[in-house]
Amino acid sequence: MPKSLDVCLTPALIPLYNVEEYIVVVIDIFRATSSICYGIENGAEAIIPVAEVEECAAYREKGLKYLLAAERNGEVVTGFDFGNSPFSYTTEKVGGKTVVLTTTNGTHALHLSRSAKKVVIGSFLNLTALCNWLKTQQENILLVCAGWKNNFNLEDTLFAGAVTEQLKDAGFTLDDPAIAANDLYQIGKNDISQYLSKTSHGERLRKLGIEKDIAFCLQVDLTTAIPILNGERLMKL
Amino acid sequence: MPKSLDVCLTPALIPLYNVEEYIVVVIDIFRATSSICYGIENGAEAIIPVAEVEECAAYREKGLKYLLAAERNGEVVTGFDFGNSPFSYTTEKVGGKTVVLTTTNGTHALHLSRSAKKVVIGSFLNLTALCNWLKTQQENILLVCAGWKNNFNLEDTLFAGAVTEQLKDAGFTLDDPAIAANDLYQIGKNDISQYLSKTSHGERLRKLGIEKDIAFCLQVDLTTAIPILNGERLMKL
């Protein structure tokens, strides 16, 4: 029986899937999963996603090897080491360290996906490495878009479409959201940045002055590490 | 301030919107809202959407002027007058009658949209009449896709994209789902039937032997009536 390649367009729809039957790929392009891929590539020992800022702050007492990253509504929370900018996840900053990360949307999607067979992290940065690994797994795959406040966004969906593009000839059955994501990718793929510039979220992020982050997150195949959830920790596969 | 034109991709996402700030258009192309548009066009006095088969059956005791329509998982429920096929909603059958209708997805979306400023019914059958009316309203518009079992489907989204196409130059601000729906419509518009043939739901409906219904529901501008929710009843605007 052919395996399924399904796309969950927002975390609010995760309950519609039996996640335990899937390998889940969590996607939060601007910027959590891009930064996670970059941080693990650059030697972070682990990245621990947590849901609440308070949970993140509690790690302060556990010692200096933890870096605390907290962001709400696109901005670094006062008193934390950094937020979601991928430029904070360089070898110099995160090499050998454990980063405790809380974000608005990505962590939410991760927590809801915990019962999956495996949970891995996807972004344009590790696109091809991720897809090559997924092809070897012989499992149903669910691409979970973190979205924005539980609703659909274009950047995460477009990335789901990019994954679908690499996997669609590998014998998977696509659900309607996967077909839609792939079709949207066909429209946007020649200039993803231009395509996304018309979206609400791009506009919001531009106002926050993080155009450089956006450009960074849209680089394809900059990294090869695949972060995988191991208990509470995201580590290099 | 420009008005919003937003698309709610599945009923599961309705709680993310303040529906009381919108005119809601409920969309269930295969086949509830197509049949409702056709029935109201053909002189049905009213169509009463109900959530449960039992609720529908209760109208049997209220007299012969009620026609009872019930469908679950795409098939007519035993003992009811008919289901969701638009061919059951001709002048001969429904003229002057009140139809009590329960469906899997459309009724669900309608019930969740009740607190909106107005709730109207859209389908390809009444596309242009609906859009012309919406342009005169000076209100925020939320296009609610009934989807399939609370998840996204392509046919309802494509119709939302068709509405967006007619309204997008009328000064509305589009949210990400509206942009996506409109882009998908650009891909599918030249042959909607062909485009939808690759979807899961199209496949499911073909297996039920209702290809004629599908073709019927994809006819554009066959009707001009706009069904509007008035208390419990859908009536001609």
CSV table of C-alpha atoms in Angstrom, one decimal:
chain,number,residue,atom,x,y,z
A,1,MET,CA,0.0,0.0,0.0
A,2,PRO,CA,1.4,3.4,-0.9
A,3,LYS,CA,2.5,5.7,1.9
A,4,SER,CA,0.8,9.0,2.5
A,5,LEU,CA,2.3,12.4,2.2
A,6,ASP,CA,-0.1,14.7,4.0
A,7,VAL,CA,0.1,18.4,4.8
A,8,CYS,CA,-1.4,19.8,8.0
A,9,LEU,CA,-1.9,23.5,7.2
A,10,THR,CA,-2.1,24.7,10.8
A,11,PRO,CA,-1.5,23.3,14.3
A,12,ALA,CA,-5.3,23.7,14.9
A,13,LEU,CA,-5.8,20.8,12.4
A,14,ILE,CA,-3.3,18.4,14.0
A,15,PRO,CA,-6.2,16.6,15.9
A,16,LEU,CA,-7.6,15.5,12.5
A,17,TYR,CA,-4.5,13.3,12.0
A,18,ASN,CA,-3.4,10.2,13.8
A,19,VAL,CA,0.1,11.6,14.3
A,20,GLU,CA,1.4,8.4,15.7
A,21,GLU,CA,1.1,6.9,12.2
A,22,TYR,CA,3.5,9.4,10.7
A,23,ILE,CA,6.9,10.9,10.7
A,24,VAL,CA,6.2,14.5,11.3
A,25,VAL,CA,8.1,17.4,9.9
A,26,VAL,CA,7.6,20.6,11.8
A,27,ILE,CA,7.8,23.8,9.7
A,28,ASP,CA,8.1,27.3,11.0
A,29,ILE,CA,10.1,29.1,8.3
A,30,PHE,CA,10.1,32.6,9.8
A,31,ARG,CA,12.1,31.8,11.9
A,32,ALA,CA,12.0,29.1,14.5
A,33,THR,CA,12.8,26.0,12.4
A,34,SER,CA,15.3,27.8,10.2
A,35,SER,CA,17.2,28.9,13.3
A,36,ILE,CA,17.0,25.4,14.7
A,37,CYS,CA,18.4,23.8,11.5
A,38,TYR,CA,21.2,26.4,11.5
A,39,GLY,CA,22.0,26.0,15.2
A,40,ILE,CA,22.2,22.2,15.0
A,41,GLU,CA,24.3,22.5,11.9
A,42,ASN,CA,26.6,24.8,13.8
A,43,GLY,CA,27.2,22.4,16.7
A,44,ALA,CA,24.6,23.2,19.2
A,45,GLU,CA,24.5,20.1,21.5
A,46,ALA,CA,20.7,20.4,21.7
A,47,ILE,CA,17.8,22.7,21.3
A,48,ILE,CA,15.0,22.3,23.8
A,49,PRO,CA,11.7,23.7,22.6
A,50,VAL,CA,9.4,24.8,25.4
A,51,ALA,CA,5.9,26.3,25.2
A,52,GLU,CA,6.1,29.1,27.7
A,53,VAL,CA,8.5,31.9,28.5
A,54,GLU,CA,8.4,31.0,32.2
A,55,GLU,CA,9.4,27.4,31.3
A,56,CYS,CA,12.3,28.8,29.4
A,57,ALA,CA,13.4,31.2,32.2
A,58,ALA,CA,13.4,28.2,34.7
A,59,TYR,CA,16.5,26.9,32.9
A,60,ARG,CA,18.5,30.0,34.0
A,61,GLU,CA,18.9,28.3,37.4
A,62,LYS,CA,20.4,25.1,35.8
A,63,GLY,CA,23.7,26.7,34.8
A,64,LEU,CA,25.5,28.7,32.2
A,65,LYS,CA,25.6,26.0,29.6
A,66,TYR,CA,22.0,26.9,28.7
A,67,LEU,CA,21.3,29.7,26.3
A,68,LEU,CA,17.8,31.0,26.7
A,69,ALA,CA,15.9,32.1,23.6
A,70,ALA,CA,12.5,33.6,23.9
A,71,GLU,CA,10.3,35.4,21.4
A,72,ARG,CA,6.7,36.5,21.4
A,73,ASN,CA,5.0,38.1,18.5
A,74,GLY,CA,8.3,38.4,16.6
A,75,GLU,CA,10.4,40.1,19.3
A,76,VAL,CA,13.0,39.0,21.8
A,77,VAL,CA,11.6,38.9,25.3
A,78,THR,CA,13.4,41.2,27.7
A,79,GLY,CA,16.1,39.5,29.8
A,80,PHE,CA,16.7,36.5,27.4
A,81,ASP,CA,19.9,35.8,25.6
A,82,PHE,CA,18.3,36.0,22.1
A,83,GLY,CA,15.2,35.2,20.1
A,84,ASN,CA,14.6,33.5,16.8
A,85,SER,CA,17.0,35.3,14.5
A,86,PRO,CA,19.1,32.7,12.7
A,87,PHE,CA,22.1,35.1,13.1
A,88,SER,CA,22.1,34.2,16.8
A,89,TYR,CA,22.7,30.5,16.0
A,90,THR,CA,26.3,30.7,14.7
A,91,THR,CA,29.0,28.3,15.8
A,92,GLU,CA,30.6,31.0,18.0
A,93,LYS,CA,27.4,31.5,19.9
A,94,VAL,CA,25.8,28.0,20.1
A,95,GLY,CA,28.7,25.5,19.5
A,96,GLY,CA,28.6,23.0,22.3
A,97,LYS,CA,25.7,24.7,24.1
A,98,THR,CA,22.1,23.8,24.7
A,99,VAL,CA,19.6,26.3,23.6
A,100,VAL,CA,16.2,26.5,25.3
A,101,LEU,CA,13.8,28.0,22.8
A,102,THR,CA,10.3,29.2,23.1
A,103,THR,CA,8.5,30.7,20.1
A,104,THR,CA,5.0,31.7,19.3
A,105,ASN,CA,4.1,29.1,16.7
A,106,GLY,CA,6.9,26.6,16.1
A,107,THR,CA,7.0,25.2,19.6
A,108,HIS,CA,3.2,24.9,19.7
A,109,ALA,CA,3.3,22.7,16.6
A,110,LEU,CA,6.2,20.7,18.0
A,111,HIS,CA,4.4,20.0,21.2
A,112,LEU,CA,1.2,18.8,19.4
A,113,SER,CA,3.3,16.5,17.3
A,114,ARG,CA,5.1,14.7,20.0
A,115,SER,CA,3.3,11.3,19.7
A,116,ALA,CA,4.5,10.9,16.1
A,117,LYS,CA,6.9,8.0,15.1
A,118,LYS,CA,9.6,10.6,14.7
A,119,VAL,CA,9.6,14.4,14.7
A,120,VAL,CA,12.1,16.2,12.6
A,121,ILE,CA,12.6,19.8,11.7
A,122,GLY,CA,12.4,21.3,8.2
A,123,SER,CA,13.4,24.6,6.6
A,124,PHE,CA,14.6,25.7,3.3
A,125,LEU,CA,18.1,25.6,4.8
A,126,ASN,CA,18.1,21.7,5.0
A,127,LEU,CA,15.5,21.0,2.3
A,128,THR,CA,17.3,18.4,0.1
A,129,ALA,CA,19.0,16.7,3.0
A,130,LEU,CA,15.7,16.3,4.7
A,131,CYS,CA,13.9,15.0,1.6
A,132,ASN,CA,16.6,12.5,0.9
A,133,TRP,CA,16.3,11.1,4.4
A,134,LEU,CA,12.5,11.0,4.2
A,135,LYS,CA,12.7,9.0,1.0
A,136,THR,CA,14.6,6.3,2.9
A,137,GLN,CA,12.1,6.0,5.7
A,138,GLN,CA,9.2,4.0,4.1
A,139,GLU,CA,6.7,5.7,6.5
A,140,ASN,CA,3.7,8.0,6.1
A,141,ILE,CA,4.8,11.6,6.3
A,142,LEU,CA,3.0,14.6,7.8
A,143,LEU,CA,4.3,18.1,7.1
A,144,VAL,CA,3.0,20.3,9.9
A,145,CYS,CA,2.9,24.0,9.2
A,146,ALA,CA,3.3,26.0,12.3
A,147,GLY,CA,1.4,28.9,10.7
A,148,TRP,CA,0.6,32.1,12.5
A,149,LYS,CA,-1.5,32.0,15.6
A,150,ASN,CA,-3.1,28.7,14.6
A,151,ASN,CA,-4.0,29.9,11.1
A,152,PHE,CA,-2.6,29.2,7.7
A,153,ASN,CA,0.4,31.1,6.4
A,154,LEU,CA,2.0,31.1,3.0
A,155,GLU,CA,5.7,30.7,3.8
A,156,ASP,CA,5.2,27.4,5.8
A,157,THR,CA,2.8,26.1,3.1
A,158,LEU,CA,5.2,27.0,0.3
A,159,PHE,CA,7.9,25.0,2.0
A,160,ALA,CA,5.6,22.0,2.4
A,161,GLY,CA,5.1,22.3,-1.3
A,162,ALA,CA,8.8,22.3,-1.9
A,163,VAL,CA,9.1,19.0,0.1
A,164,THR,CA,6.2,17.6,-1.8
A,165,GLU,CA,8.0,18.5,-5.0
A,166,GLN,CA,11.0,16.4,-4.1
A,167,LEU,CA,8.9,13.5,-2.8
A,168,LYS,CA,5.9,13.3,-5.1
A,169,ASP,CA,7.5,10.9,-7.6
A,170,ALA,CA,8.5,8.6,-4.8
A,171,GLY,CA,5.2,6.8,-4.7
A,172,PHE,CA,3.3,8.7,-2.0
A,173,THR,CA,-0.4,9.5,-2.1
A,174,LEU,CA,-1.0,13.2,-1.6
A,175,ASP,CA,-3.9,14.7,0.3
A,176,ASP,CA,-5.7,17.8,-0.9
A,177,PRO,CA,-3.5,20.2,1.2
A,178,ALA,CA,-0.4,18.6,-0.2
A,179,ILE,CA,-1.7,19.1,-3.7
A,180,ALA,CA,-2.5,22.7,-2.9
A,181,ALA,CA,0.9,23.3,-1.3
A,182,ASN,CA,2.7,21.9,-4.2
A,183,ASP,CA,0.7,24.0,-6.7
A,184,LEU,CA,1.4,27.1,-4.7
A,185,TYR,CA,5.1,26.2,-4.8
A,186,GLN,CA,5.0,26.0,-8.5
A,187,ILE,CA,3.7,29.6,-8.6
A,188,GLY,CA,6.3,30.8,-6.1
A,189,LYS,CA,9.4,28.7,-6.7
A,190,ASN,CA,11.2,30.9,-9.1
A,191,ASP,CA,11.3,33.8,-6.7
A,192,ILE,CA,10.1,32.8,-3.3
A,193,SER,CA,11.0,36.0,-1.7
A,194,GLN,CA,9.1,38.0,-4.2
A,195,TYR,CA,6.1,35.7,-3.9
A,196,LEU,CA,6.0,36.0,-0.1
A,197,SER,CA,6.4,39.7,-0.2
A,198,LYS,CA,2.7,40.1,-0.8
A,199,THR,CA,1.7,38.2,2.4
A,200,SER,CA,0.5,39.6,5.6
A,201,HIS,CA,3.3,37.9,7.6
A,202,GLY,CA,6.1,39.2,5.4
A,203,GLU,CA,4.6,42.7,5.9
A,204,ARG,CA,4.6,42.2,9.7
A,205,LEU,CA,8.1,40.9,9.8
A,206,ARG,CA,9.4,43.8,7.6
A,207,LYS,CA,7.9,46.2,10.1
A,208,LEU,CA,10.0,44.5,12.8
A,209,GLY,CA,13.1,45.3,10.8
A,210,ILE,CA,14.2,41.7,10.1
A,211,GLU,CA,14.4,41.7,6.4
A,212,LYS,CA,17.9,40.1,6.7
A,213,ASP,CA,16.5,37.2,8.7
A,214,ILE,CA,13.8,36.6,6.0
A,215,ALA,CA,16.4,36.5,3.2
A,216,PHE,CA,18.6,34.2,5.3
A,217,CYS,CA,15.7,31.8,6.0
A,218,LEU,CA,14.9,31.5,2.3
A,219,GLN,CA,18.3,30.2,1.3
A,220,VAL,CA,18.0,26.6,0.0
A,221,ASP,CA,20.3,23.8,1.0
A,222,LEU,CA,22.7,25.9,3.1
A,223,THR,CA,22.9,23.0,5.7
A,224,THR,CA,22.6,19.3,5.8
A,225,ALA,CA,21.9,18.5,9.5
A,226,ILE,CA,18.4,17.2,10.3
A,227,PRO,CA,17.3,18.0,13.8
A,228,ILE,CA,15.2,15.2,15.4
A,229,LEU,CA,13.2,15.3,18.6
A,230,ASN,CA,14.7,13.0,21.2
A,231,GLY,CA,12.7,13.2,24.4
A,232,GLU,CA,12.6,16.9,25.1
A,233,ARG,CA,15.6,17.7,23.0
A,234,LEU,CA,16.2,18.5,19.3
A,235,MET,CA,19.5,16.9,18.4
A,236,LYS,CA,21.4,16.1,15.2
A,237,LEU,CA,20.1,12.9,13.6
B,1,MET,CA,-9.9,51.7,6.5
B,2,PRO,CA,-10.1,49.0,3.8
B,3,LYS,CA,-12.4,46.1,4.5
B,4,SER,CA,-11.0,42.6,4.9
B,5,LEU,CA,-11.6,39.7,2.5
B,6,ASP,CA,-10.6,36.6,4.5
B,7,VAL,CA,-10.8,32.9,3.7
B,8,CYS,CA,-11.4,30.4,6.5
B,9,LEU,CA,-10.1,27.2,5.0
B,10,THR,CA,-12.0,24.8,7.2
B,11,PRO,CA,-14.8,25.0,9.9
B,12,ALA,CA,-12.1,24.0,12.5
B,13,LEU,CA,-10.6,27.4,12.0
B,14,ILE,CA,-13.8,29.5,12.4
B,15,PRO,CA,-12.9,30.2,16.1
B,16,LEU,CA,-9.9,32.1,14.9
B,17,TYR,CA,-12.2,34.8,13.4
B,18,ASN,CA,-14.6,37.2,15.1
B,19,VAL,CA,-17.4,36.1,12.8
B,20,GLU,CA,-19.7,38.8,14.2
B,21,GLU,CA,-17.5,41.3,12.3
B,22,TYR,CA,-18.1,39.8,8.9
B,23,ILE,CA,-20.6,38.9,6.3
B,24,VAL,CA,-20.0,35.1,6.0
B,25,VAL,CA,-20.3,33.2,2.8
B,26,VAL,CA,-20.6,29.5,3.4
B,27,ILE,CA,-19.2,27.2,0.7
B,28,ASP,CA,-19.7,23.5,0.2
B,29,ILE,CA,-19.4,23.0,-3.5
B,30,PHE,CA,-19.9,19.2,-3.6
B,31,ARG,CA,-22.8,19.5,-3.0
B,32,ALA,CA,-24.7,21.2,-0.2
B,33,THR,CA,-24.4,24.9,-1.1
B,34,SER,CA,-24.8,24.2,-4.9
B,35,SER,CA,-28.0,22.4,-4.2
B,36,ILE,CA,-29.2,25.2,-1.8
B,37,CYS,CA,-28.6,27.8,-4.5
B,38,TYR,CA,-30.4,25.7,-7.1
B,39,GLY,CA,-33.3,25.0,-4.8
B,40,ILE,CA,-33.8,28.6,-3.7
B,41,GLU,CA,-33.5,29.7,-7.4
B,42,ASN,CA,-36.2,27.1,-8.2
B,43,GLY,CA,-38.7,28.5,-5.8
B,44,ALA,CA,-38.2,26.6,-2.6
B,45,GLU,CA,-39.9,28.7,0.1
B,46,ALA,CA,-37.0,28.0,2.5
B,47,ILE,CA,-34.2,25.5,3.2
B,48,ILE,CA,-33.6,24.7,6.9
B,49,PRO,CA,-30.1,23.5,7.6
B,50,VAL,CA,-29.9,21.2,10.6
B,51,ALA,CA,-26.9,19.4,12.1
B,52,GLU,CA,-28.2,16.0,12.9
B,53,VAL,CA,-30.2,13.4,11.0
B,54,GLU,CA,-32.6,13.0,14.0
B,55,GLU,CA,-33.3,16.8,14.0
B,56,CYS,CA,-34.2,16.5,10.3
B,57,ALA,CA,-36.4,13.4,10.9
B,58,ALA,CA,-38.3,15.4,13.6
B,59,TYR,CA,-39.8,17.6,10.9
B,60,ARG,CA,-41.7,14.6,9.5
B,61,GLU,CA,-44.3,15.1,12.2
B,62,LYS,CA,-44.8,18.7,11.2
B,63,GLY,CA,-46.6,18.0,8.0
B,64,LEU,CA,-46.2,17.2,4.3
B,65,LYS,CA,-45.0,20.6,3.3
B,66,TYR,CA,-41.6,19.7,4.6
B,67,LEU,CA,-39.2,17.7,2.3
B,68,LEU,CA,-36.5,15.9,4.3
B,69,ALA,CA,-33.0,15.8,2.9
B,70,ALA,CA,-30.3,13.9,4.7
B,71,GLU,CA,-26.9,12.7,3.7
B,72,ARG,CA,-24.0,11.3,5.5
B,73,ASN,CA,-20.6,10.5,3.9
B,74,GLY,CA,-22.0,11.3,0.5
B,75,GLU,CA,-25.1,9.0,0.5
B,76,VAL,CA,-28.8,9.6,1.1
B,77,VAL,CA,-29.9,8.3,4.5
B,78,THR,CA,-32.5,5.6,4.3
B,79,GLY,CA,-36.1,6.8,4.7
B,80,PHE,CA,-35.5,10.4,3.7
B,81,ASP,CA,-36.9,12.2,0.6
B,82,PHE,CA,-33.5,12.9,-0.9
B,83,GLY,CA,-30.0,13.9,-0.2
B,84,ASN,CA,-27.7,16.6,-1.6
B,85,SER,CA,-27.9,16.0,-5.3
B,86,PRO,CA,-28.8,19.2,-7.1
B,87,PHE,CA,-31.0,17.3,-9.4
B,88,SER,CA,-33.4,16.8,-6.5
B,89,TYR,CA,-33.8,20.6,-6.2
B,90,THR,CA,-35.8,21.3,-9.3
B,91,THR,CA,-38.9,23.5,-9.5
B,92,GLU,CA,-41.1,20.4,-9.8
B,93,LYS,CA,-39.8,19.0,-6.5
B,94,VAL,CA,-39.1,21.9,-4.3
B,95,GLY,CA,-41.3,24.8,-5.6
B,96,GLY,CA,-43.3,26.3,-2.7
B,97,LYS,CA,-41.8,23.7,-0.3
B,98,THR,CA,-39.6,23.9,2.7
B,99,VAL,CA,-36.6,21.6,2.6
B,100,VAL,CA,-35.0,20.4,5.8
B,101,LEU,CA,-31.4,19.6,5.0
B,102,THR,CA,-28.7,17.9,7.0
B,103,THR,CA,-25.2,17.4,5.5
B,104,THR,CA,-21.9,16.3,6.7
B,105,ASN,CA,-19.9,19.5,6.2
B,106,GLY,CA,-22.0,22.3,4.9
B,107,THR,CA,-24.5,22.4,7.8
B,108,HIS,CA,-21.6,22.2,10.3
B,109,ALA,CA,-20.0,25.3,8.7
B,110,LEU,CA,-23.4,27.2,8.7
B,111,HIS,CA,-24.0,26.5,12.4
B,112,LEU,CA,-20.6,27.8,13.4
B,113,SER,CA,-21.2,31.0,11.3
B,114,ARG,CA,-24.5,31.9,12.8
B,115,SER,CA,-23.3,35.0,14.8
B,116,ALA,CA,-22.1,36.7,11.6
B,117,LYS,CA,-23.7,40.0,10.5
B,118,LYS,CA,-25.2,38.1,7.6
B,119,VAL,CA,-24.7,34.5,6.4
B,120,VAL,CA,-25.2,33.8,2.7
B,121,ILE,CA,-24.6,30.8,0.5
B,122,GLY,CA,-22.2,30.6,-2.3
B,123,SER,CA,-21.5,28.2,-5.2
B,124,PHE,CA,-20.3,28.4,-8.7
B,125,LEU,CA,-24.0,28.4,-9.7
B,126,ASN,CA,-24.5,31.9,-8.3
B,127,LEU,CA,-20.9,33.2,-8.3
B,128,THR,CA,-21.3,36.5,-10.1
B,129,ALA,CA,-24.6,37.4,-8.6
B,130,LEU,CA,-23.1,36.8,-5.1
B,131,CYS,CA,-20.0,38.8,-5.9
B,132,ASN,CA,-22.0,41.8,-7.2
B,133,TRP,CA,-24.0,41.8,-4.1
B,134,LEU,CA,-21.0,41.5,-1.8
B,135,LYS,CA,-19.4,44.5,-3.5
B,136,THR,CA,-22.4,46.7,-2.5
B,137,GLN,CA,-22.2,45.7,1.2
B,138,GLN,CA,-19.2,47.7,2.5
B,139,GLU,CA,-18.5,45.0,5.1
B,140,ASN,CA,-15.7,42.6,6.0
B,141,ILE,CA,-16.2,39.4,4.2
B,142,LEU,CA,-15.3,35.9,5.4
B,143,LEU,CA,-15.5,33.0,2.9
B,144,VAL,CA,-16.0,29.9,5.0
B,145,CYS,CA,-15.0,26.6,3.3
B,146,ALA,CA,-17.0,23.7,4.6
B,147,GLY,CA,-14.2,21.3,3.7
B,148,TRP,CA,-14.3,17.6,4.4
B,149,LYS,CA,-14.5,16.4,7.9
B,150,ASN,CA,-13.1,19.7,9.2
B,151,ASN,CA,-10.1,19.6,6.9
B,152,PHE,CA,-9.1,21.6,3.8
B,153,ASN,CA,-10.5,20.6,0.4
B,154,LEU,CA,-9.6,21.9,-3.0
B,155,GLU,CA,-13.0,22.5,-4.5
B,156,ASP,CA,-14.3,24.8,-1.7
B,157,THR,CA,-10.9,26.7,-1.7
B,158,LEU,CA,-11.0,27.1,-5.5
B,159,PHE,CA,-14.4,28.7,-5.2
B,160,ALA,CA,-13.1,31.0,-2.5
B,161,GLY,CA,-10.4,31.9,-5.0
B,162,ALA,CA,-13.0,32.6,-7.7
B,163,VAL,CA,-14.9,35.0,-5.3
B,164,THR,CA,-11.5,36.6,-4.4
B,165,GLU,CA,-10.9,37.1,-8.2
B,166,GLN,CA,-14.0,39.1,-8.6
B,167,LEU,CA,-13.5,41.2,-5.4
B,168,LYS,CA,-9.8,41.7,-5.2
B,169,ASP,CA,-9.8,45.0,-7.2
B,170,ALA,CA,-12.6,46.4,-5.0
B,171,GLY,CA,-10.3,47.6,-2.3
B,172,PHE,CA,-10.3,44.7,0.1
B,173,THR,CA,-7.2,43.6,2.1
B,174,LEU,CA,-6.6,39.8,1.6
B,175,ASP,CA,-5.3,37.5,4.3
B,176,ASP,CA,-2.9,34.7,3.4
B,177,PRO,CA,-5.6,32.0,2.8
B,178,ALA,CA,-7.3,34.4,0.4
B,179,ILE,CA,-4.1,35.0,-1.5
B,180,ALA,CA,-3.5,31.2,-1.6
B,181,ALA,CA,-7.1,30.5,-2.7
B,182,ASN,CA,-6.8,33.0,-5.5
B,183,ASP,CA,-3.5,31.7,-6.7
B,184,LEU,CA,-4.9,28.1,-6.8
B,185,TYR,CA,-7.9,29.5,-8.7
B,186,GLN,CA,-5.4,30.9,-11.3
B,187,ILE,CA,-4.0,27.4,-11.8
B,188,GLY,CA,-7.4,25.7,-12.0
B,189,LYS,CA,-9.7,28.3,-13.6
B,190,ASN,CA,-9.4,27.3,-17.2
B,191,ASP,CA,-10.6,23.8,-16.5
B,192,ILE,CA,-11.9,23.5,-13.0
B,193,SER,CA,-13.2,20.0,-13.5
B,194,GLN,CA,-9.9,18.7,-14.8
B,195,TYR,CA,-8.1,20.5,-12.0
B,196,LEU,CA,-10.3,18.9,-9.3
B,197,SER,CA,-10.1,15.5,-10.9
B,198,LYS,CA,-6.8,14.9,-9.1
B,199,THR,CA,-8.2,15.5,-5.6
B,200,SER,CA,-9.1,13.0,-3.0
B,201,HIS,CA,-12.7,14.2,-2.7
B,202,GLY,CA,-13.3,14.0,-6.5
B,203,GLU,CA,-12.1,10.4,-6.4
B,204,ARG,CA,-14.4,9.6,-3.5
B,205,LEU,CA,-17.4,11.2,-5.2
B,206,ARG,CA,-16.7,9.4,-8.5
B,207,LYS,CA,-16.8,6.2,-6.6
B,208,LEU,CA,-20.3,7.1,-5.4
B,209,GLY,CA,-21.4,7.4,-9.0
B,210,ILE,CA,-22.3,11.1,-8.9
B,211,GLU,CA,-20.1,12.4,-11.7
B,212,LYS,CA,-23.2,14.2,-13.1
B,213,ASP,CA,-23.7,16.0,-9.8
B,214,ILE,CA,-20.1,17.2,-9.9
B,215,ALA,CA,-20.4,18.5,-13.5
B,216,PHE,CA,-23.6,20.3,-12.5
B,217,CYS,CA,-22.1,21.9,-9.4
B,218,LEU,CA,-19.2,23.4,-11.5
B,219,GLN,CA,-21.5,25.3,-13.8
B,220,VAL,CA,-20.8,29.0,-13.4
B,221,ASP,CA,-23.6,31.6,-13.2
B,222,LEU,CA,-26.5,29.3,-13.9
B,223,THR,CA,-28.5,31.0,-11.1
B,224,THR,CA,-28.9,34.5,-9.6
B,225,ALA,CA,-30.6,33.9,-6.3
B,226,ILE,CA,-28.6,34.5,-3.1
B,227,PRO,CA,-29.8,32.3,-0.2
B,228,ILE,CA,-29.5,34.2,3.1
B,229,LEU,CA,-29.9,32.8,6.6
B,230,ASN,CA,-32.9,34.3,8.3
B,231,GLY,CA,-33.3,32.8,11.8
B,232,GLU,CA,-33.2,29.1,11.2
B,233,ARG,CA,-34.1,29.3,7.5
B,234,LEU,CA,-32.2,30.0,4.3
B,235,MET,CA,-34.4,32.1,2.1
B,236,LYS,CA,-34.1,34.2,-1.1
B,237,LEU,CA,-32.4,37.5,-0.4
